CSV table of C-alpha atoms and ligand atoms in Angstrom, one decimal:
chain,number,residue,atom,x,y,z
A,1,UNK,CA,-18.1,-35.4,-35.3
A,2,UNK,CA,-20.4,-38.0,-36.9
A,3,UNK,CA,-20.5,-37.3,-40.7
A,4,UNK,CA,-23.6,-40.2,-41.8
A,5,UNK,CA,-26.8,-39.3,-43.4
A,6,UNK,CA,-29.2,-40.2,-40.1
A,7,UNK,CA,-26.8,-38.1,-38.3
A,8,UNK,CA,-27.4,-34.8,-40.3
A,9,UNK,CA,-30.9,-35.5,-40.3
A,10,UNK,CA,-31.0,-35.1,-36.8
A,11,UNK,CA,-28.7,-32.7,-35.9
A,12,UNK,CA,-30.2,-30.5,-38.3
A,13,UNK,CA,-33.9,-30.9,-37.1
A,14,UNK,CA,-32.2,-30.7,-33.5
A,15,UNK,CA,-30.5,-27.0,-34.6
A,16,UNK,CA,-34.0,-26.0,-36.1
A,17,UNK,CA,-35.6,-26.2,-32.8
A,18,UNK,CA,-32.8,-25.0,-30.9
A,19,UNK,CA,-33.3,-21.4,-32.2
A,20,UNK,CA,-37.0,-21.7,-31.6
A,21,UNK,CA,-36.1,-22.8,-27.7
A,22,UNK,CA,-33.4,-19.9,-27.3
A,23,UNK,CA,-35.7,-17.5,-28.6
A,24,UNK,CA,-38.5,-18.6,-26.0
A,25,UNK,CA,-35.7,-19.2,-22.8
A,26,UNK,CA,-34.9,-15.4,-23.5
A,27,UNK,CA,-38.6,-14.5,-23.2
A,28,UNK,CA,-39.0,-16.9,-20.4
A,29,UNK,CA,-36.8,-14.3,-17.8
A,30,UNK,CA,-38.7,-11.6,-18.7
A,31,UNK,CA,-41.6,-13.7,-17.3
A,32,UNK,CA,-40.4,-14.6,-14.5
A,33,UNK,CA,-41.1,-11.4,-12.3
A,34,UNK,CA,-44.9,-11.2,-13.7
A,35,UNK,CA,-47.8,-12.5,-10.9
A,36,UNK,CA,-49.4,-15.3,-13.8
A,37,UNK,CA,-45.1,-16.4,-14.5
A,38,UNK,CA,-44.2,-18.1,-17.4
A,39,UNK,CA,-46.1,-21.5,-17.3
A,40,UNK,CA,-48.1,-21.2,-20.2
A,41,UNK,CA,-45.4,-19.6,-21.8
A,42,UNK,CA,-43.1,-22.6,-21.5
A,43,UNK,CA,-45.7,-25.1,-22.5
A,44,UNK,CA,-46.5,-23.5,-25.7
A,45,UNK,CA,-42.6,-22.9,-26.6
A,46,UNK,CA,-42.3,-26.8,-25.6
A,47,UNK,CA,-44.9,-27.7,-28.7
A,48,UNK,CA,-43.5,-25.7,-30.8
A,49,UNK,CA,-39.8,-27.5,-30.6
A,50,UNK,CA,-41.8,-30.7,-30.8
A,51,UNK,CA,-43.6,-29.4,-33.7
A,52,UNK,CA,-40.5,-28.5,-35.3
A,53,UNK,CA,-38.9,-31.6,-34.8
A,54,UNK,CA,-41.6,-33.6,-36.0
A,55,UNK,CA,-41.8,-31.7,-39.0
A,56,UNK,CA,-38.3,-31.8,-40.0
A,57,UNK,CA,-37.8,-35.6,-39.1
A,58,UNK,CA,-41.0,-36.6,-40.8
A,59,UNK,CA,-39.8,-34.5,-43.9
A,60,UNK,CA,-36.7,-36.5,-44.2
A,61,UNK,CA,-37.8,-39.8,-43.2
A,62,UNK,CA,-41.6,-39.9,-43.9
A,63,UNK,CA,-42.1,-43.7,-43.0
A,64,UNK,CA,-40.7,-43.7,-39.6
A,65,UNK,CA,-42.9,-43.7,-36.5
A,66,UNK,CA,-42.7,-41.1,-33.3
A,67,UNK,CA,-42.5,-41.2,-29.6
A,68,UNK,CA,-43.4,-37.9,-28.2
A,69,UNK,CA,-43.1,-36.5,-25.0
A,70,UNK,CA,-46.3,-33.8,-25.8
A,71,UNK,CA,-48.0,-35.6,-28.5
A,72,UNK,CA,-48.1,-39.2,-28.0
A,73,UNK,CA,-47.0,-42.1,-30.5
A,74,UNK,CA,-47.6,-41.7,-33.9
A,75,UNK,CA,-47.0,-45.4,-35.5
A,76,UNK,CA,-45.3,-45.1,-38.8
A,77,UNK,CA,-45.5,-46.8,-41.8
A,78,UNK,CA,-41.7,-48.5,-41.8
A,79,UNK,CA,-42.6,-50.7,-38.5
A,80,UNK,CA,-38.4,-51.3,-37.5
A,81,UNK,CA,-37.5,-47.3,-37.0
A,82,UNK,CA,-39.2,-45.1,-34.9
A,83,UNK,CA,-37.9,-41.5,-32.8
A,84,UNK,CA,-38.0,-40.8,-29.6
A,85,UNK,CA,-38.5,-37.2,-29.0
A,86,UNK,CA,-38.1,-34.9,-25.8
A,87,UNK,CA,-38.4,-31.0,-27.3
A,88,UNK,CA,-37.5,-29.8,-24.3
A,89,UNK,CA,-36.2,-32.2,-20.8
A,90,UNK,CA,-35.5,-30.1,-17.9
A,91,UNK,CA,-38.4,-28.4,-17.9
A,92,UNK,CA,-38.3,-26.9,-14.4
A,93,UNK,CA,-34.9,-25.9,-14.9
A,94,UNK,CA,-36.4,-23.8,-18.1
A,95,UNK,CA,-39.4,-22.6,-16.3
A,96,UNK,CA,-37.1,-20.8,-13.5
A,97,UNK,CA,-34.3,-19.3,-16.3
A,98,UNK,CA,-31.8,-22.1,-15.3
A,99,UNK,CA,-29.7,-22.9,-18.3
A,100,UNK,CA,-29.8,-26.5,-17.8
A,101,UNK,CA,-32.5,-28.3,-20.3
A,102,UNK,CA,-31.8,-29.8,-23.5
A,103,UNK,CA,-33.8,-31.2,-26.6
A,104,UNK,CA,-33.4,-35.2,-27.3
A,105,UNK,CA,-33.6,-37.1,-29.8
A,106,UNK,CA,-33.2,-40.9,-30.3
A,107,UNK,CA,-33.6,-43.4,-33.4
A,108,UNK,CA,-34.8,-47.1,-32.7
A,109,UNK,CA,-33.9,-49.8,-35.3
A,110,UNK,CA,-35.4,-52.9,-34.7
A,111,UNK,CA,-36.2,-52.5,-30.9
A,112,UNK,CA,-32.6,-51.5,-30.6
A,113,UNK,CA,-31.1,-47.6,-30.0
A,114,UNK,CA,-29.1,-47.0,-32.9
A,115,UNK,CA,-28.1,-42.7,-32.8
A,116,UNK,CA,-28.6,-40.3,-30.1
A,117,UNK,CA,-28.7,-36.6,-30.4
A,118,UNK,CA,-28.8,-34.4,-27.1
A,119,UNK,CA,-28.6,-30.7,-27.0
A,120,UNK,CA,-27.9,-27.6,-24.9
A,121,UNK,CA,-28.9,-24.8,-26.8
A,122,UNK,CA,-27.9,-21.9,-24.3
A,123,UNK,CA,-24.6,-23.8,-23.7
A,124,UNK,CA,-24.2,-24.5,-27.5
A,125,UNK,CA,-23.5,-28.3,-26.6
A,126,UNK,CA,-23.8,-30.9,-28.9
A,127,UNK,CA,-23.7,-34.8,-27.6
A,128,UNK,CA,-23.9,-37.3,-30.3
A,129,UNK,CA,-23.7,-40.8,-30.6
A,130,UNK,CA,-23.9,-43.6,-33.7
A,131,UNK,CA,-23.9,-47.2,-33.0
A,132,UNK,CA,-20.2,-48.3,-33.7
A,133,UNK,CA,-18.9,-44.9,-34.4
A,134,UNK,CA,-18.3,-43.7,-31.3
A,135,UNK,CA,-19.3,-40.6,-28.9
A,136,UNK,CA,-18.8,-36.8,-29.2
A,137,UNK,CA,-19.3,-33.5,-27.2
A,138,UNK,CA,-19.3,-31.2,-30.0
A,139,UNK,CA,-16.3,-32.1,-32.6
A,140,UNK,CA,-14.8,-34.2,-29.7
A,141,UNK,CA,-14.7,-37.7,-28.8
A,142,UNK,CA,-15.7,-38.2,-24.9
A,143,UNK,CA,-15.1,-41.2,-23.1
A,144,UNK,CA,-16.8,-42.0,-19.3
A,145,UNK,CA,-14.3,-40.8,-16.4
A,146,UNK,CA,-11.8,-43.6,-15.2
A,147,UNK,CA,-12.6,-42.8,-11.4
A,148,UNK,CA,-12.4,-46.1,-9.5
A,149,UNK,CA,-13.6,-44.9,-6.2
A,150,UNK,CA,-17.2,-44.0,-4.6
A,151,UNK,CA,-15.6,-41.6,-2.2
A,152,UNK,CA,-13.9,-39.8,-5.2
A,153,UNK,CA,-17.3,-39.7,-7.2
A,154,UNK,CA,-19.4,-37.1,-8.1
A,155,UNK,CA,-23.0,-38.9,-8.7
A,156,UNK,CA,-26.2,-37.6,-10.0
A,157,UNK,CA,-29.8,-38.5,-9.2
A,158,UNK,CA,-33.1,-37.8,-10.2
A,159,UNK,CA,-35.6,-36.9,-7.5
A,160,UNK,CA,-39.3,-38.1,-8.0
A,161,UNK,CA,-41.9,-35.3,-8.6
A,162,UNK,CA,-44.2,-33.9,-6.3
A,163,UNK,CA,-47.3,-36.9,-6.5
A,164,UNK,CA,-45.3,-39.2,-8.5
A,165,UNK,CA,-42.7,-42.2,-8.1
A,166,UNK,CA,-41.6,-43.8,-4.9
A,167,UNK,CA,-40.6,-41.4,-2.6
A,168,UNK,CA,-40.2,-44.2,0.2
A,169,UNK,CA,-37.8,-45.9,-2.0
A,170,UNK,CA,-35.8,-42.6,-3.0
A,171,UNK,CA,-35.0,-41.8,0.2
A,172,UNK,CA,-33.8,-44.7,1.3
A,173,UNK,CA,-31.7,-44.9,-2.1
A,174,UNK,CA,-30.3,-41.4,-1.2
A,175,UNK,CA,-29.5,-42.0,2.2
A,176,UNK,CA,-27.1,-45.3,1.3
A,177,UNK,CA,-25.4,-43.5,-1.7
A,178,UNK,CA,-25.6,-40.0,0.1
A,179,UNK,CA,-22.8,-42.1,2.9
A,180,UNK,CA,-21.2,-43.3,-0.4
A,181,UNK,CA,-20.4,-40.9,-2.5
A,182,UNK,CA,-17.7,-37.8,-2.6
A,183,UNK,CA,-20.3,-35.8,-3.5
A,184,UNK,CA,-24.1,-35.9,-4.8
A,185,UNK,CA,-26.2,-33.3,-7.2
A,186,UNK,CA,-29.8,-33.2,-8.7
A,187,UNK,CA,-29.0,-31.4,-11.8
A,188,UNK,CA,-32.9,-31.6,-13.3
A,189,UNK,CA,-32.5,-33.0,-17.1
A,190,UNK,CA,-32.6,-36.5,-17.3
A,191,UNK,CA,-30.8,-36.4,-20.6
A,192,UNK,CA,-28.2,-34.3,-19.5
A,193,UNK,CA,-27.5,-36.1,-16.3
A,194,UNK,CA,-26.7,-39.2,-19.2
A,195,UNK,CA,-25.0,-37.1,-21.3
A,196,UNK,CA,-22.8,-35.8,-18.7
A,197,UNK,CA,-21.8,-39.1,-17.1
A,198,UNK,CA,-20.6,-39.9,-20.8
A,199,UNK,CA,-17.9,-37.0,-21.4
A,200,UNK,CA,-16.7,-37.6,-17.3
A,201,UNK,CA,-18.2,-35.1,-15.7
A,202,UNK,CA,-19.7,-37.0,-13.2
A,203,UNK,CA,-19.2,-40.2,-12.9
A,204,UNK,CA,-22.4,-42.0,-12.3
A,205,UNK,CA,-26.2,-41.4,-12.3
A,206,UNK,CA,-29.5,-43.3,-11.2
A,207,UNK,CA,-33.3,-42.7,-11.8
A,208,UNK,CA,-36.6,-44.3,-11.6
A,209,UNK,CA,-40.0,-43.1,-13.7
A,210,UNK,CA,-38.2,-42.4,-16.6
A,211,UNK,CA,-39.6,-42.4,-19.9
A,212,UNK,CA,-38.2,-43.6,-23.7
A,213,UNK,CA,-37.7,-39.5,-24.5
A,214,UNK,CA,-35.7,-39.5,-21.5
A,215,UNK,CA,-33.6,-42.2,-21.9
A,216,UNK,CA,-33.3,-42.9,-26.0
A,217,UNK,CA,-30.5,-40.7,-26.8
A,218,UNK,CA,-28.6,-40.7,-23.5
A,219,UNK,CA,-28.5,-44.8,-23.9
A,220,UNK,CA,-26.6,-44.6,-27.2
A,221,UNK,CA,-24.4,-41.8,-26.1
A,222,UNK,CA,-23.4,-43.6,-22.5
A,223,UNK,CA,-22.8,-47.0,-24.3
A,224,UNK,CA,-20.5,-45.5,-27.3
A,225,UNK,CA,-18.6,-43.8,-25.2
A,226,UNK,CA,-17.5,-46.5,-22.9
A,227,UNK,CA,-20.5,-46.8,-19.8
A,228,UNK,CA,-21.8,-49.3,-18.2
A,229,UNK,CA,-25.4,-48.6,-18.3
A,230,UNK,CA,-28.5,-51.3,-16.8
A,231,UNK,CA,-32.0,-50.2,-15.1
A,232,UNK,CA,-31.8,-49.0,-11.5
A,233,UNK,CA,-32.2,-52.7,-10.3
A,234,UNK,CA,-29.2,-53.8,-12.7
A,235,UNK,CA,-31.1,-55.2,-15.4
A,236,UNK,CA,-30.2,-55.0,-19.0
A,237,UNK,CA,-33.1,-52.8,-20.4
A,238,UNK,CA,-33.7,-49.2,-18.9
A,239,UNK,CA,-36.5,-48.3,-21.3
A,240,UNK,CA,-38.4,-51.7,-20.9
A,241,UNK,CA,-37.6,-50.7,-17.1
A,242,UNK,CA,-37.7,-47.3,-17.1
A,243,UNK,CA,-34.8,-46.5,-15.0
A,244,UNK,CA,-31.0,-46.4,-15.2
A,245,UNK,CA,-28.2,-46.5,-13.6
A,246,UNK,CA,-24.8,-45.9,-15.2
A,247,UNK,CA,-21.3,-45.2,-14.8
A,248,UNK,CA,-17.8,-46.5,-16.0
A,249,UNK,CA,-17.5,-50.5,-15.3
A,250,UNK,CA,-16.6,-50.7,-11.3
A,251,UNK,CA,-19.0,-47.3,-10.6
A,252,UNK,CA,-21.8,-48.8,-12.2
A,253,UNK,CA,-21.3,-52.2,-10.6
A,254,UNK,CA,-20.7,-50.1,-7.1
A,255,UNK,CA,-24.1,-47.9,-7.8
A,256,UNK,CA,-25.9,-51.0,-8.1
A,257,UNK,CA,-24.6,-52.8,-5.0
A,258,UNK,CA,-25.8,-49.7,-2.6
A,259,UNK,CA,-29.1,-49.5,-4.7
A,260,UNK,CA,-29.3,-53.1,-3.6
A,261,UNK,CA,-28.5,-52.6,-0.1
A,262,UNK,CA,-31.0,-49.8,0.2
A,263,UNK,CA,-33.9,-51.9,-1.5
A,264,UNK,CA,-33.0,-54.9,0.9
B,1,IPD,C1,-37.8,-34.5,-16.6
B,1,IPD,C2,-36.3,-34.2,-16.3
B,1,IPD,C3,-36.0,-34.5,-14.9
B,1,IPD,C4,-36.4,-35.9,-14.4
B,1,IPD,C5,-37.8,-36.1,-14.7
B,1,IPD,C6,-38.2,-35.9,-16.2
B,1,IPD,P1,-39.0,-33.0,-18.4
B,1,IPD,O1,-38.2,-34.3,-17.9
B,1,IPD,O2,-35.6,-35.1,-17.2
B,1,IPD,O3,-34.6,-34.3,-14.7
B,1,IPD,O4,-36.1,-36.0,-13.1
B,1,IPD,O5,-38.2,-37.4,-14.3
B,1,IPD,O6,-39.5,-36.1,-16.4
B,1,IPD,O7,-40.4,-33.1,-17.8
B,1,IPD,O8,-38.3,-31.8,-18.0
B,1,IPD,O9,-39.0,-33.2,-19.9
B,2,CA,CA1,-40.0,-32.7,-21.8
B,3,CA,CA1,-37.9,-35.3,-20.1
């Protein structure tokens, strides 16, 4: 584990909100079998992580500025550090009682992404990173999986939402890598699908229409712990882009070539 001061600070605002989510995912089932189902529900117990989170970050770092999913930007007074905040990614996955979703959390210093938190409250998982200090899955150090071979890989995608994104594009991406690939999953949090490629579960992962929430902590995480991590079109900034594709150094560079192909 990361012992800094930034690093408590966030895992501790992260831990606050956690209990608020668990408390509402447990609710959240109850829902499920009522005609309105638990839509509203999940929005309001989506503000109130944010709420949390802002509350404790702000508290312990009052200058710095916020990116939030449900609130917007809130420009801070020290202009070179600034969160990026996600209460609650894998949404749907919430909504329907699947214990996939996580809350994320990223610090900026200087334009750059300096410490990632990402969090699995049901699971009890903990991914943290620290610029120059390495990656961890709870107390312990992950690394990106050393699988050299599409046909071996297990590869994870993000499928664009109903009225937004290219779905053109996306299918033709899906259909190149779907030949590819060992094997192929949607698992439905963005940060997750980062985090996971980081500690070798799977071994690479690609999406479009991404935002900084989605990405900030993931980025840190994938980079510390050996990735190889571009946009979906293999350039070197996926929030400027907003897409990524990652994976350990001959993945990645193998994701990208069949992305190319499919965009030709
Ligand atoms: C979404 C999830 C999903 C991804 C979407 C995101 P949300 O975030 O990360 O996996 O495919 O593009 O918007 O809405 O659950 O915070
Ligand atoms: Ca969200
Ligand atoms: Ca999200």
């Amino acid at each position: 584990m990361i012992r800094s001061p930034i690093m408590t600070v966030m895992t501790d605002a992260v831990m606050k909100a956690a209990r608020s989510l668990k408390r509402d995912f447990g609710e959240v089932e109850n829902l499920q079998v009522s005609r309105k189902g638990p839509g509203d529900f999940v929005s309001a117990a989506d503000r109130r992580a944010e709420q949390i989170l802002r509350d404790a970050l702000v508290k312990a770092r009052p200058g710095y500025g916020l990116v939030m999913e449900e609130t917007g930007v809130v420009e801070g007074t020290d202009k070179s550090h600034r969160w990026h905040i996600d209460p609650l990614d894998g949404t749907t996955n919430f909504l329907h009682g699947l214990p996939q979703f996580a809350i994320s959390v990223g610090l900026e210093r200087e334009g750059q992404i300096v410490a990632g938190v990402i969090y699995n409250p049901v699971l009890d998982e903990m991914f943290v990173a620290e610029k120059g200090k390495g990656a961890y899955l709870n107390n312990r150090r992950i690394r990106v999986a050393a699988r050299r071979e599409m046909v071996d890989a297990l590869v994870v995608c993000g499928l664009p939402h109903l009225g937004r994104g290219n779905h053109p594009q996306f299918l033709k991406e899906l259909t190149v890598v779907m030949a590819a690939a060992g094997g192929l999953r949607r698992l439905g949090s963005a940060a997750l699908d980062l985090a996971f490629v980081a500690c070798g579960r799977t071994d690479a992962y690609w999406e479009r229409d991404l935002n900084s929430w989605d990405l900030a902590a993931g980025l840190v995480i994938l980079r510390e712990a050996g990735a190889f991590v571009s946009d979906a079109d293999g350039g070197p900034d996926p929030l400027a882009a907003g897409s990524v594709a990652c994976g350990n150094e001959t993945l990645h560079r193998e994701l990208l070539k069949l992305l190319r192909h499919a965009n030709r």
